[in-house]
């Protein structure tokens, strides 16, 4: 079950490149920038994903069941020291 949720979350993060936001300035991307844009993990791996947005887009947030999220008004970072929640059944 967790792997399905993790894969779905990764899919959603990679799908954000299609997100449209109105009212941007020339110095700011209108889309959230995820680094890395794709993520594949093995059981026990560590990981981190950074999401950056312009100030007028609001504060970025991650939903998580493992790890921690840090950040500020324009950046959120999801950090997992060791991927230990893993369920390959659906």
mmCIF file with all atom_site columns, C-alpha atoms in Angstrom:
data_model
loop_
_atom_site.group_PDB
_atom_site.id
_atom_site.type_symbol
_atom_site.label_atom_id
_atom_site.label_alt_id
_atom_site.label_comp_id
_atom_site.label_asym_id
_atom_site.label_entity_id
_atom_site.label_seq_id
_atom_site.pdbx_PDB_ins_code
_atom_site.Cartn_x
_atom_site.Cartn_y
_atom_site.Cartn_z
_atom_site.occupancy
_atom_site.B_iso_or_equiv
_atom_site.pdbx_formal_charge
_atom_site.auth_seq_id
_atom_site.auth_comp_id
_atom_site.auth_asym_id
_atom_site.auth_atom_id
_atom_site.pdbx_PDB_model_num
ATOM 1  C CA . UNK A 1 1  ? 0.000  0.000  0.000   1.00 0.00 ? 1  UNK A CA 1
ATOM 2  C CA . UNK A 1 2  ? 2.747  2.465  0.916   1.00 0.00 ? 2  UNK A CA 1
ATOM 3  C CA . UNK A 1 3  ? 4.558  1.858  -2.365  1.00 0.00 ? 3  UNK A CA 1
ATOM 4  C CA . UNK A 1 4  ? 1.378  2.740  -4.240  1.00 0.00 ? 4  UNK A CA 1
ATOM 5  C CA . UNK A 1 5  ? 1.057  5.946  -2.233  1.00 0.00 ? 5  UNK A CA 1
ATOM 6  C CA . UNK A 1 6  ? 4.752  6.729  -2.746  1.00 0.00 ? 6  UNK A CA 1
ATOM 7  C CA . UNK A 1 7  ? 4.538  6.083  -6.486  1.00 0.00 ? 7  UNK A CA 1
ATOM 8  C CA . UNK A 1 8  ? 1.372  8.190  -6.686  1.00 0.00 ? 8  UNK A CA 1
ATOM 9  C CA . UNK A 1 9  ? 3.087  11.025 -4.789  1.00 0.00 ? 9  UNK A CA 1
ATOM 10 C CA . UNK A 1 10 ? 6.088  10.835 -7.106  1.00 0.00 ? 10 UNK A CA 1
ATOM 11 C CA . UNK A 1 11 ? 3.743  10.800 -10.110 1.00 0.00 ? 11 UNK A CA 1
ATOM 12 C CA . UNK A 1 12 ? 1.956  13.886 -8.794  1.00 0.00 ? 12 UNK A CA 1
ATOM 13 C CA . UNK A 1 13 ? 5.249  15.677 -8.224  1.00 0.00 ? 13 UNK A CA 1
ATOM 14 C CA . UNK A 1 14 ? 6.400  14.892 -11.756 1.00 0.00 ? 14 UNK A CA 1
ATOM 15 C CA . UNK A 1 15 ? 2.995  15.965 -13.105 1.00 0.00 ? 15 UNK A CA 1
ATOM 16 C CA . UNK A 1 16 ? 3.257  19.433 -11.571 1.00 0.00 ? 16 UNK A CA 1
ATOM 17 C CA . UNK A 1 17 ? 5.119  20.605 -14.661 1.00 0.00 ? 17 UNK A CA 1
ATOM 18 C CA . UNK A 1 18 ? 1.646  21.022 -16.232 1.00 0.00 ? 18 UNK A CA 1
ATOM 19 C CA . UNK A 1 19 ? 0.426  23.269 -13.412 1.00 0.00 ? 19 UNK A CA 1
ATOM 20 C CA . UNK A 1 20 ? -0.651 26.707 -14.626 1.00 0.00 ? 20 UNK A CA 1
ATOM 21 C CA . UNK A 1 21 ? -0.507 29.742 -12.366 1.00 0.00 ? 21 UNK A CA 1
ATOM 22 C CA . UNK A 1 22 ? -1.689 33.168 -13.466 1.00 0.00 ? 22 UNK A CA 1
ATOM 23 C CA . UNK A 1 23 ? -0.167 36.502 -12.606 1.00 0.00 ? 23 UNK A CA 1
ATOM 24 C CA . UNK A 1 24 ? 3.587  35.994 -12.605 1.00 0.00 ? 24 UNK A CA 1
ATOM 25 C CA . UNK A 1 25 ? 6.479  38.383 -12.992 1.00 0.00 ? 25 UNK A CA 1
ATOM 26 C CA . UNK A 1 26 ? 9.346  38.021 -15.459 1.00 0.00 ? 26 UNK A CA 1
ATOM 27 C CA . UNK A 1 27 ? 11.850 36.942 -12.782 1.00 0.00 ? 27 UNK A CA 1
ATOM 28 C CA . UNK A 1 28 ? 9.820  34.042 -11.515 1.00 0.00 ? 28 UNK A CA 1
ATOM 29 C CA . UNK A 1 29 ? 8.800  30.698 -12.985 1.00 0.00 ? 29 UNK A CA 1
ATOM 30 C CA . UNK A 1 30 ? 5.028  30.258 -13.105 1.00 0.00 ? 30 UNK A CA 1
ATOM 31 C CA . UNK A 1 31 ? 5.446  26.587 -12.217 1.00 0.00 ? 31 UNK A CA 1
ATOM 32 C CA . UNK A 1 32 ? 6.717  25.007 -9.006  1.00 0.00 ? 32 UNK A CA 1
ATOM 33 C CA . UNK A 1 33 ? 10.256 23.697 -9.513  1.00 0.00 ? 33 UNK A CA 1
ATOM 34 C CA . UNK A 1 34 ? 10.871 20.218 -8.064  1.00 0.00 ? 34 UNK A CA 1
ATOM 35 C CA . UNK A 1 35 ? 14.422 18.971 -7.650  1.00 0.00 ? 35 UNK A CA 1
ATOM 36 C CA . UNK A 1 36 ? 14.897 16.210 -8.603  1.00 0.00 ? 36 UNK A CA 1
ATOM 37 C CA . UNK A 1 37 ? 12.001 16.152 -11.046 1.00 0.00 ? 37 UNK A CA 1
ATOM 38 C CA . UNK A 1 38 ? 11.782 12.341 -10.748 1.00 0.00 ? 38 UNK A CA 1
ATOM 39 C CA . UNK A 1 39 ? 12.754 10.026 -7.922  1.00 0.00 ? 39 UNK A CA 1
ATOM 40 C CA . UNK A 1 40 ? 13.198 6.240  -7.751  1.00 0.00 ? 40 UNK A CA 1
ATOM 41 C CA . UNK A 1 41 ? 14.018 4.668  -4.393  1.00 0.00 ? 41 UNK A CA 1
ATOM 42 C CA . UNK A 1 42 ? 14.992 1.277  -3.050  1.00 0.00 ? 42 UNK A CA 1
ATOM 43 C CA . UNK A 1 43 ? 14.088 0.069  0.415   1.00 0.00 ? 43 UNK A CA 1
ATOM 44 C CA . UNK A 1 44 ? 16.551 1.656  2.850   1.00 0.00 ? 44 UNK A CA 1
ATOM 45 C CA . UNK A 1 45 ? 17.593 4.502  0.542   1.00 0.00 ? 45 UNK A CA 1
ATOM 46 C CA . UNK A 1 46 ? 17.721 8.090  1.698   1.00 0.00 ? 46 UNK A CA 1
ATOM 47 C CA . UNK A 1 47 ? 16.019 10.806 -0.307  1.00 0.00 ? 47 UNK A CA 1
ATOM 48 C CA . UNK A 1 48 ? 15.211 14.481 -0.442  1.00 0.00 ? 48 UNK A CA 1
ATOM 49 C CA . UNK A 1 49 ? 13.038 16.545 -2.738  1.00 0.00 ? 49 UNK A CA 1
ATOM 50 C CA . UNK A 1 50 ? 13.017 20.341 -2.911  1.00 0.00 ? 50 UNK A CA 1
ATOM 51 C CA . UNK A 1 51 ? 10.022 22.346 -4.117  1.00 0.00 ? 51 UNK A CA 1
ATOM 52 C CA . UNK A 1 52 ? 10.553 26.028 -4.948  1.00 0.00 ? 52 UNK A CA 1
ATOM 53 C CA . UNK A 1 53 ? 7.795  28.504 -5.814  1.00 0.00 ? 53 UNK A CA 1
ATOM 54 C CA . UNK A 1 54 ? 7.500  32.256 -6.255  1.00 0.00 ? 54 UNK A CA 1
ATOM 55 C CA . UNK A 1 55 ? 6.341  34.223 -3.244  1.00 0.00 ? 55 UNK A CA 1
ATOM 56 C CA . UNK A 1 56 ? 2.983  35.104 -4.788  1.00 0.00 ? 56 UNK A CA 1
ATOM 57 C CA . UNK A 1 57 ? 2.159  31.417 -5.332  1.00 0.00 ? 57 UNK A CA 1
ATOM 58 C CA . UNK A 1 58 ? 1.895  30.677 -1.624  1.00 0.00 ? 58 UNK A CA 1
ATOM 59 C CA . UNK A 1 59 ? 3.932  28.472 0.676   1.00 0.00 ? 59 UNK A CA 1
ATOM 60 C CA . UNK A 1 60 ? 4.842  25.053 -0.788  1.00 0.00 ? 60 UNK A CA 1
ATOM 61 C CA . UNK A 1 61 ? 3.875  22.003 1.278   1.00 0.00 ? 61 UNK A CA 1
ATOM 62 C CA . UNK A 1 62 ? 4.426  18.241 1.103   1.00 0.00 ? 62 UNK A CA 1
ATOM 63 C CA . UNK A 1 63 ? 2.127  15.595 2.556   1.00 0.00 ? 63 UNK A CA 1
ATOM 64 C CA . UNK A 1 64 ? 4.287  12.896 4.104   1.00 0.00 ? 64 UNK A CA 1
ATOM 65 C CA . UNK A 1 65 ? 4.014  9.645  6.014   1.00 0.00 ? 65 UNK A CA 1
ATOM 66 C CA . UNK A 1 66 ? 7.769  9.301  6.517   1.00 0.00 ? 66 UNK A CA 1
ATOM 67 C CA . UNK A 1 67 ? 10.607 11.747 6.957   1.00 0.00 ? 67 UNK A CA 1
ATOM 68 C CA . UNK A 1 68 ? 10.441 15.427 7.735   1.00 0.00 ? 68 UNK A CA 1
ATOM 69 C CA . UNK A 1 69 ? 9.654  18.632 5.882   1.00 0.00 ? 69 UNK A CA 1
ATOM 70 C CA . UNK A 1 70 ? 11.599 21.850 6.352   1.00 0.00 ? 70 UNK A CA 1
ATOM 71 C CA . UNK A 1 71 ? 11.496 25.116 4.483   1.00 0.00 ? 71 UNK A CA 1
ATOM 72 C CA . UNK A 1 72 ? 10.381 28.709 4.347   1.00 0.00 ? 72 UNK A CA 1
ATOM 73 C CA . UNK A 1 73 ? 7.885  30.833 2.380   1.00 0.00 ? 73 UNK A CA 1
ATOM 74 C CA . UNK A 1 74 ? 9.212  29.840 -1.043  1.00 0.00 ? 74 UNK A CA 1
ATOM 75 C CA . UNK A 1 75 ? 10.939 26.484 -0.466  1.00 0.00 ? 75 UNK A CA 1
ATOM 76 C CA . UNK A 1 76 ? 9.919  23.144 1.042   1.00 0.00 ? 76 UNK A CA 1
ATOM 77 C CA . UNK A 1 77 ? 12.309 20.218 1.436   1.00 0.00 ? 77 UNK A CA 1
ATOM 78 C CA . UNK A 1 78 ? 11.131 16.643 2.113   1.00 0.00 ? 78 UNK A CA 1
ATOM 79 C CA . UNK A 1 79 ? 13.909 14.577 3.711   1.00 0.00 ? 79 UNK A CA 1
ATOM 80 C CA . UNK A 1 80 ? 13.924 10.835 4.380   1.00 0.00 ? 80 UNK A CA 1
ATOM 81 C CA . UNK A 1 81 ? 17.007 9.424  6.102   1.00 0.00 ? 81 UNK A CA 1
ATOM 82 C CA . UNK A 1 82 ? 16.063 5.820  5.385   1.00 0.00 ? 82 UNK A CA 1
ATOM 83 C CA . UNK A 1 83 ? 13.054 4.601  3.380   1.00 0.00 ? 83 UNK A CA 1
ATOM 84 C CA . UNK A 1 84 ? 11.718 1.958  5.758   1.00 0.00 ? 84 UNK A CA 1
ATOM 85 C CA . UNK A 1 85 ? 7.971  2.135  5.187   1.00 0.00 ? 85 UNK A CA 1
ATOM 86 C CA . UNK A 1 86 ? 7.453  -0.125 2.241   1.00 0.00 ? 86 UNK A CA 1
ATOM 87 C CA . UNK A 1 87 ? 4.417  -2.184 1.300   1.00 0.00 ? 87 UNK A CA 1
ATOM 88 C CA . UNK A 1 88 ? 4.320  -3.725 -2.156  1.00 0.00 ? 88 UNK A CA 1
ATOM 89 C CA . UNK A 1 89 ? 0.797  -5.133 -1.784  1.00 0.00 ? 89 UNK A CA 1
ATOM 90 C CA . UNK A 1 90 ? -2.104 -3.216 -3.214  1.00 0.00 ? 90 UNK A CA 1
#
